[in-house]
Short mmCIF file of C-alpha atoms and ligand atoms in Angstrom, two decimals:
data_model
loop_
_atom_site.label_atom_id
_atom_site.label_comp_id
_atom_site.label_asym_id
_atom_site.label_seq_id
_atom_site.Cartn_x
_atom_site.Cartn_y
_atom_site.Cartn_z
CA UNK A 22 -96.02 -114.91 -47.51
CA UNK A 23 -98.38 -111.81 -47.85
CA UNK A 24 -98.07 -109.99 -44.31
CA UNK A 25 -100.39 -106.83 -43.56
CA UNK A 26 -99.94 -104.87 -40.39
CA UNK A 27 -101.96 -102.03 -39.05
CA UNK A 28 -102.73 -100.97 -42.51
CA UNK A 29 -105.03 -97.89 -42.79
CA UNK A 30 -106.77 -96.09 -45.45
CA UNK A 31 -109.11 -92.52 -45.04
CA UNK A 32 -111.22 -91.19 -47.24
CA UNK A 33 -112.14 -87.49 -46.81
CA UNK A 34 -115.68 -86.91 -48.28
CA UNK A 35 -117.67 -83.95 -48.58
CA UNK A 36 -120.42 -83.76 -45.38
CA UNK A 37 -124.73 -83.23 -46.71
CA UNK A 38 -125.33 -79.36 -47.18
CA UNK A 39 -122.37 -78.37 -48.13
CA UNK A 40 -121.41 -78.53 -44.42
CA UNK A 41 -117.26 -79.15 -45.25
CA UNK A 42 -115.47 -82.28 -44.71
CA UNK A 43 -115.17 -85.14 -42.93
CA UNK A 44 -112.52 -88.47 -42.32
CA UNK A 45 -113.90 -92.04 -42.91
CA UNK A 46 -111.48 -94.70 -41.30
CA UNK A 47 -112.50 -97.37 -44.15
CA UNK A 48 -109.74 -99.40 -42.74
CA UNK A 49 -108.19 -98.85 -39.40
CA UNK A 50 -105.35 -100.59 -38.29
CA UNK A 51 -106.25 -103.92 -40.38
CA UNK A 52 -103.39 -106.61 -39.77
CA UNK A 53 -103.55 -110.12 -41.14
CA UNK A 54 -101.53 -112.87 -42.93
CA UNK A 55 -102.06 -115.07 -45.80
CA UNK A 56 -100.16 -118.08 -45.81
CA UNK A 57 -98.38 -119.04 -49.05
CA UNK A 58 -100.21 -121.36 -50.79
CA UNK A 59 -103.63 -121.07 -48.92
CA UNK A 60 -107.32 -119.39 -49.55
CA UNK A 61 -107.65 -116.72 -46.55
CA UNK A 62 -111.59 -115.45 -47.07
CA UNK A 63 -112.12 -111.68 -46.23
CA UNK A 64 -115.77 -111.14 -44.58
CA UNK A 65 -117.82 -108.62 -43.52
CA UNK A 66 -121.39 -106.55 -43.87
CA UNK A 67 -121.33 -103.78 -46.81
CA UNK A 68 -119.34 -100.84 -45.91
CA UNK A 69 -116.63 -102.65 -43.79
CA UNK A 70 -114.00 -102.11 -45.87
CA UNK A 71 -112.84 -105.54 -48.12
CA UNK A 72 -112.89 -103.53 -51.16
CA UNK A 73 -110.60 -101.37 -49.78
CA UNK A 74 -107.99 -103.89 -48.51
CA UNK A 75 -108.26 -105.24 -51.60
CA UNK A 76 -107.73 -101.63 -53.29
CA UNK A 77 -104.44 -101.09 -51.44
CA UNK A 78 -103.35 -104.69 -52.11
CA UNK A 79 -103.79 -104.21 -55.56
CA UNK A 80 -101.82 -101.12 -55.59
CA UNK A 81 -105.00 -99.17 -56.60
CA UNK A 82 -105.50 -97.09 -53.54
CA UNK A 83 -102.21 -95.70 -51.51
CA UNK A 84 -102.82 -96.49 -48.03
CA UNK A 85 -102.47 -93.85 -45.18
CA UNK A 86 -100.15 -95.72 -43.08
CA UNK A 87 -99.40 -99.26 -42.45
CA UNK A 88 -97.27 -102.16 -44.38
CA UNK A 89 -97.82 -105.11 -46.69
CA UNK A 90 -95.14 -106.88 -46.67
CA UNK A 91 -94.76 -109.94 -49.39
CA UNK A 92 -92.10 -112.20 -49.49
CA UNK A 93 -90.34 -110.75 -47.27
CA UNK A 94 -90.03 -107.23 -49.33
CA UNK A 95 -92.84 -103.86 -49.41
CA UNK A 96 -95.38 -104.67 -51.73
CA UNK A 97 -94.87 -102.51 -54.09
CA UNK A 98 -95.70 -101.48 -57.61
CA UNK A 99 -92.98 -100.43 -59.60
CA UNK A 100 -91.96 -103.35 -62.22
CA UNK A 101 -93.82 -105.67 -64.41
CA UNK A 102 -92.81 -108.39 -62.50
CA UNK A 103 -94.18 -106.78 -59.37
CA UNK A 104 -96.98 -105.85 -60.88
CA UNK A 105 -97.34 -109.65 -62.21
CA UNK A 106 -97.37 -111.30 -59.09
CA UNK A 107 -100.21 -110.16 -57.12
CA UNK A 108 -103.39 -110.70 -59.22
CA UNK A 109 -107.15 -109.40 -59.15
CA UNK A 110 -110.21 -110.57 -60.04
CA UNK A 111 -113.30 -108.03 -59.59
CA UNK A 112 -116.98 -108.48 -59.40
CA UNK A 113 -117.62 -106.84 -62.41
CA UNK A 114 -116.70 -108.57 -65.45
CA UNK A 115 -117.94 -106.38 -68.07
CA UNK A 116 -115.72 -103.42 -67.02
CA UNK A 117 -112.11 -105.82 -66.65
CA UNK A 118 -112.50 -106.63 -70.33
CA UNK A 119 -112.83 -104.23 -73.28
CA UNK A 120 -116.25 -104.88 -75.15
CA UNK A 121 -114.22 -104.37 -78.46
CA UNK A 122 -111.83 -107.01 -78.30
CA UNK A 123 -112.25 -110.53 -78.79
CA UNK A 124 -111.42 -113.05 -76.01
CA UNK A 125 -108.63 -113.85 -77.20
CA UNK A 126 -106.60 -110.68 -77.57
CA UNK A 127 -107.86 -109.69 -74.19
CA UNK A 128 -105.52 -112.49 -72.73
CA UNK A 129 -103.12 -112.20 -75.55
CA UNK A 130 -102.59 -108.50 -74.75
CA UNK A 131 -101.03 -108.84 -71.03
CA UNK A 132 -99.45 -111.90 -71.73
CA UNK A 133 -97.41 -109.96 -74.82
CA UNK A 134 -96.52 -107.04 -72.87
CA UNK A 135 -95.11 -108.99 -69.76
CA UNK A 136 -93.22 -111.55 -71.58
CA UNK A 137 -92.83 -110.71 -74.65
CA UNK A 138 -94.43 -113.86 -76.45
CA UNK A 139 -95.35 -113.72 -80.43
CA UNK A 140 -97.22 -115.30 -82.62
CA UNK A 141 -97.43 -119.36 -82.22
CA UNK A 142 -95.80 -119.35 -78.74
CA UNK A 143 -98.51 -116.46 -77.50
CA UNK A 144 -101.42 -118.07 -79.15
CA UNK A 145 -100.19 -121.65 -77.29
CA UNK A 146 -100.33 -119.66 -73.82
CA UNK A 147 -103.52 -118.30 -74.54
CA UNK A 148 -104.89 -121.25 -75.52
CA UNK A 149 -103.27 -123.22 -72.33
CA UNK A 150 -105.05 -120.45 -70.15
CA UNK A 151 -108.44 -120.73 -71.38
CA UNK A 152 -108.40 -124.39 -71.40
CA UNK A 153 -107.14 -124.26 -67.09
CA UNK A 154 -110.35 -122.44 -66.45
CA UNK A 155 -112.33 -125.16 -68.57
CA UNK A 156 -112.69 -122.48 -71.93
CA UNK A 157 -112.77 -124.00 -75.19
CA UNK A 158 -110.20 -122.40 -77.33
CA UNK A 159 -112.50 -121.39 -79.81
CA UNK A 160 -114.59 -119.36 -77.18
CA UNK A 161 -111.59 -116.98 -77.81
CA UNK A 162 -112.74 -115.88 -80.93
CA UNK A 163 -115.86 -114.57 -79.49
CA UNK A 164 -116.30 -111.00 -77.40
CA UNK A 165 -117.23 -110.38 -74.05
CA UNK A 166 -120.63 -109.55 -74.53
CA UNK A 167 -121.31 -112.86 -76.75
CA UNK A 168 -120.41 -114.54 -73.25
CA UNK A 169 -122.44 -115.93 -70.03
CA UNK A 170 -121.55 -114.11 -67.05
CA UNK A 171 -119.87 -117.09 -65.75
CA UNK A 172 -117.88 -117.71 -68.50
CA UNK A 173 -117.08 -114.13 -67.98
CA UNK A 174 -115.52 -114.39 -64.63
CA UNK A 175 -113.34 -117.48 -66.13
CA UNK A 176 -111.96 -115.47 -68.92
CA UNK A 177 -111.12 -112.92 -65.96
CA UNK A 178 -109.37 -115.58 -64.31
CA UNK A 179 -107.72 -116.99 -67.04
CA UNK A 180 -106.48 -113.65 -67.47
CA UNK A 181 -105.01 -113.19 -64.26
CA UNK A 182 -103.27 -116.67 -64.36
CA UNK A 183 -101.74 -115.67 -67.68
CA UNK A 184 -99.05 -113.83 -65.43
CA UNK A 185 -98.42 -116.90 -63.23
CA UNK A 186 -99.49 -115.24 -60.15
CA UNK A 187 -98.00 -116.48 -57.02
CA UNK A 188 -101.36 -114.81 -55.20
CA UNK A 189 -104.53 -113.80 -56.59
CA UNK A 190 -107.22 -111.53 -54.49
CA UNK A 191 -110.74 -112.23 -55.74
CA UNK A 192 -113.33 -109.39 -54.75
CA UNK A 193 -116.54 -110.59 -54.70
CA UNK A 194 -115.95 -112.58 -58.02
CA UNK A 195 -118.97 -114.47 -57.89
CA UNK A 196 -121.69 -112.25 -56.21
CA UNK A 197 -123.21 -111.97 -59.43
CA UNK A 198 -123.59 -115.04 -60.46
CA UNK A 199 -126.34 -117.66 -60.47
CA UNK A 200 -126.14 -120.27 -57.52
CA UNK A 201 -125.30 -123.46 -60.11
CA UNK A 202 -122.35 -121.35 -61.93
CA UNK A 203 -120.99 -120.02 -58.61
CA UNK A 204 -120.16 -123.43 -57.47
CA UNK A 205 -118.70 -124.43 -60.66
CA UNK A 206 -116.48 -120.86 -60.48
CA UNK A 207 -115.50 -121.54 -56.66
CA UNK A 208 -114.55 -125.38 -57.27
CA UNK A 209 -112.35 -123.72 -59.92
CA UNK A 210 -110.22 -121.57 -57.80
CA UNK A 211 -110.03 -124.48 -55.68
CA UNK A 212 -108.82 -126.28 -57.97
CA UNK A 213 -106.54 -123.42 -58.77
CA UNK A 214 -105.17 -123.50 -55.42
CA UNK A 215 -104.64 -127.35 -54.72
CA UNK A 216 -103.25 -128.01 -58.41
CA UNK A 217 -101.26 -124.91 -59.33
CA UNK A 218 -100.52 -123.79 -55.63
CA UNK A 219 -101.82 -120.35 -55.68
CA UNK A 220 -102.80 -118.89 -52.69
CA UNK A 221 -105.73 -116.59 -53.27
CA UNK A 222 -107.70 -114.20 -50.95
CA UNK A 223 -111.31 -114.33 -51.24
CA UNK A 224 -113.58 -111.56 -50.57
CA UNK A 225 -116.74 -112.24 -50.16
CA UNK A 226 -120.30 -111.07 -47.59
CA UNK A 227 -121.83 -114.55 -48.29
CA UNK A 228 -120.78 -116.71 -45.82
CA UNK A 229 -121.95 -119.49 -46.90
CA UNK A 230 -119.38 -120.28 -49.35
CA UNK A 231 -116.72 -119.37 -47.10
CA UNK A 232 -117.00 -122.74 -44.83
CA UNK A 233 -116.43 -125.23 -48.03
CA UNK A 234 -113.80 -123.12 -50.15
CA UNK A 235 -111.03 -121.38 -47.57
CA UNK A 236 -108.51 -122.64 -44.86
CA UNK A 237 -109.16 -119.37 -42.64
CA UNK A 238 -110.75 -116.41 -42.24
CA UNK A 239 -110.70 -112.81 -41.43
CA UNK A 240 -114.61 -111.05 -40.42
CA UNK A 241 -114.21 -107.38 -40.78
CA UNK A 242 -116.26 -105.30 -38.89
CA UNK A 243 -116.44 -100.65 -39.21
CA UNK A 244 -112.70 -101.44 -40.60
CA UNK A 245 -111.36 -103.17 -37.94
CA UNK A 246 -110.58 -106.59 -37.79
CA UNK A 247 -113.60 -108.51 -35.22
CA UNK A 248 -112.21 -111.87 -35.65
CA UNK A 249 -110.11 -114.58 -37.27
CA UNK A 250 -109.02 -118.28 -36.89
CA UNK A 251 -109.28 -120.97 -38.74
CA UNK A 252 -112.52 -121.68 -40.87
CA UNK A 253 -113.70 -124.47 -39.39
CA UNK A 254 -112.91 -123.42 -35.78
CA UNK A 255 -114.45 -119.88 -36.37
CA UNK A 256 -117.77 -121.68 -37.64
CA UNK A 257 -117.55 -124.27 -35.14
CA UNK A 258 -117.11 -121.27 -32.10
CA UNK A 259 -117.25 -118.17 -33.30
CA UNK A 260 -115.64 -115.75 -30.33
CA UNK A 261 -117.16 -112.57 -31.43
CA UNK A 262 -120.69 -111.70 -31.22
CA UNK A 263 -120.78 -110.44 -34.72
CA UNK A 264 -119.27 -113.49 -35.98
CA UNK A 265 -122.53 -115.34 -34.45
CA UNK A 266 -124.54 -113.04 -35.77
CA UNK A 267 -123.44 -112.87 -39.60
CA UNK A 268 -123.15 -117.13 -38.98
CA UNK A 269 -126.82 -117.17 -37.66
CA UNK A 270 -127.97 -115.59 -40.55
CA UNK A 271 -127.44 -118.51 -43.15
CA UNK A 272 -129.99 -120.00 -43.26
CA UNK A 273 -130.14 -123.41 -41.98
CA UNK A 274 -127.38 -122.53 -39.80
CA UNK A 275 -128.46 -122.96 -36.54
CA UNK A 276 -124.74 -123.07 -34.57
CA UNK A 277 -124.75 -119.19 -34.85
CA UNK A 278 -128.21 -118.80 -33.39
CA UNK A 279 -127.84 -120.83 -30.44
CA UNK A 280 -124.95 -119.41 -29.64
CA UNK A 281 -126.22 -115.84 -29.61
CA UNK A 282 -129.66 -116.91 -27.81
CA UNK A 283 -127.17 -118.49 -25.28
CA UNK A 284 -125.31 -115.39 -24.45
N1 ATP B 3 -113.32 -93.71 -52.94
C1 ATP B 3 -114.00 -93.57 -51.79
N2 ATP B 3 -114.31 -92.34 -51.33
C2 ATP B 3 -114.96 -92.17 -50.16
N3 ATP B 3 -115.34 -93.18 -49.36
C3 ATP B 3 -115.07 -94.43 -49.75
C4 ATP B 3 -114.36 -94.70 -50.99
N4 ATP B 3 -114.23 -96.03 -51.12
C5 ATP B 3 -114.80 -96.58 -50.02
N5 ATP B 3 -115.29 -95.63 -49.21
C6 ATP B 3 -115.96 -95.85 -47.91
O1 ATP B 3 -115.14 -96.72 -47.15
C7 ATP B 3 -115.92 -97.68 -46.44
C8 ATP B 3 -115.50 -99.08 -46.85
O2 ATP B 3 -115.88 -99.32 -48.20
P1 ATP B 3 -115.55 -100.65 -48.98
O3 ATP B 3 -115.93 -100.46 -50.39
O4 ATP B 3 -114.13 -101.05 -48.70
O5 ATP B 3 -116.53 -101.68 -48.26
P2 ATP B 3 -116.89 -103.19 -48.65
O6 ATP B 3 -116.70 -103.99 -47.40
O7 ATP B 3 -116.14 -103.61 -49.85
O8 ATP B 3 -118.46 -103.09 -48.96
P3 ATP B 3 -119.35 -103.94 -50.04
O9 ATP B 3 -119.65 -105.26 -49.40
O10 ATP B 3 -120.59 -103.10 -50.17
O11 ATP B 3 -118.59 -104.04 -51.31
C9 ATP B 3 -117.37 -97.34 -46.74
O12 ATP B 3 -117.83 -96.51 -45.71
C10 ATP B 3 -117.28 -96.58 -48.05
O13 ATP B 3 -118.36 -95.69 -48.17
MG1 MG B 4 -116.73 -104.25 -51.79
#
């Protein structure tokens, strides 16, 4: 459904001493699929460019050259309904929701705009999106701040649903959480994905919670793609050096390591 090929972003930054400027490839020539209705995971050290896939994906970043192709049509930007489709959840909570609005108009707000919903009907849709992330409705009378940071990310993602997003790209959404509440968030966009059919891409550097949560995977690697597959045949034979490397270093994970002392 979501088809990327040779997509490409520079950035031109200024060199140390004022000594001009200079090209960074961030991505180079990244192509990859995500199959409708599946999680595709996005890995890779800091640096390697995830962010920046998920930047152009989102419509944030214009990408140098390249296509992403959904549906069968350019991903593009340019109506609500577009725009409603492909949905993003960030790392940082506190700066996707406005500290001076309650909970409730944060997912009100979106949900008015794009379809036009008033009073009883828009507080029922609301209420129906909290409750799919497992928020009690009354939560939405609180603000952000009055919130854990887990319960955070779910008003996030209850916020993204709230436009019935076919696909939803999740940077890093649970890097900042505490071990206990990141399980709880990434059984919930399981959930999201077996019940409601979403397919989602996951980016993420920990990969330990890639082998439980997506179907396949992408490991990126200076911007280029190093390897893909299916998750459980990458972790069960990773091809790529790298691959063994970033597996060896979960710990408890010996596959990885035996693999690279064998080589
Ligand atoms: N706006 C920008 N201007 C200049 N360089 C940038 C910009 N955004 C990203 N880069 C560079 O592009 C490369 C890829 O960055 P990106 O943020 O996509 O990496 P990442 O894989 O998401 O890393 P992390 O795991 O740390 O979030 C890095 O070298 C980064 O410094
Ligand atoms: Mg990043």
């Amino acid at each position: 459904m979501l088809k990327v090929t040779g997509l490409k972003k520079v950035f031109r930054v200024e060199k140390m001493f004022g000594a001009g400027k200079t090209e960074i490839a961030a991505i180079d020539g990244v192509s990859f699929e995500a199959k409708e209705g599946s999680i595709l995971a996005i890995v890779g050290e800091s640096g390697s460019g995830k962010t920046t896939i998920a930047r152009c994906l989102a419509g944030i970043e214009t990408p140098d050259g390249g296509e992403m192709v959904y549906n069968g049509n350019k991903l593009e930007f340019d109506t609500k309904e577009k725009r409603a489709a492909v949905q993003y959840v960030f790392q940082d909570t506190f700066g996707s929701l406005n500290p001076r609005m309650k909970i409730r108009d944060a997912i009100a707000e979106p949900i008015e705009f794009h379809f036009g919903k008033k009073s009883a009907d828009l507080r029922t849709s609301v209420d129906a999106c909290l409750e799919s992330v497992g928020i009690k409705a009354e939560t939405g009378n609180k603000y952000p701040h009055e919130l854990s940071g887990g319960q955070r990310q779910r008003v996030v993602i209850a916020r993204a649903l709230s436009m019935n997003p076919r696909l939803l790209i999740a940077d890093e959404p649970v890097s900042s959480l505490d071990v206990s509440v990141q399980a709880q968030i990434l059984s919930l966009f399981q959930k999201l994905n077996r019940e409601k059919g979403i397919s989602i891409i996951f980016i993420t550097h920990d990969l330990r919670i890639v082998k439980s949560l997506a179907h396949d995977i992408i490991v990126l690697k200076n911007g280029k793609i190093e390897e893909r597959g299916g998750v459980a045949d990458v972790y069960r034979e990773p091809k790529s050096p790298y691959t063994r490397l970033l597996l060896s270093s979960i710990p408890g994970n010996q596959a990885g390591s035996e693999k690279i002392h064998g080589s």
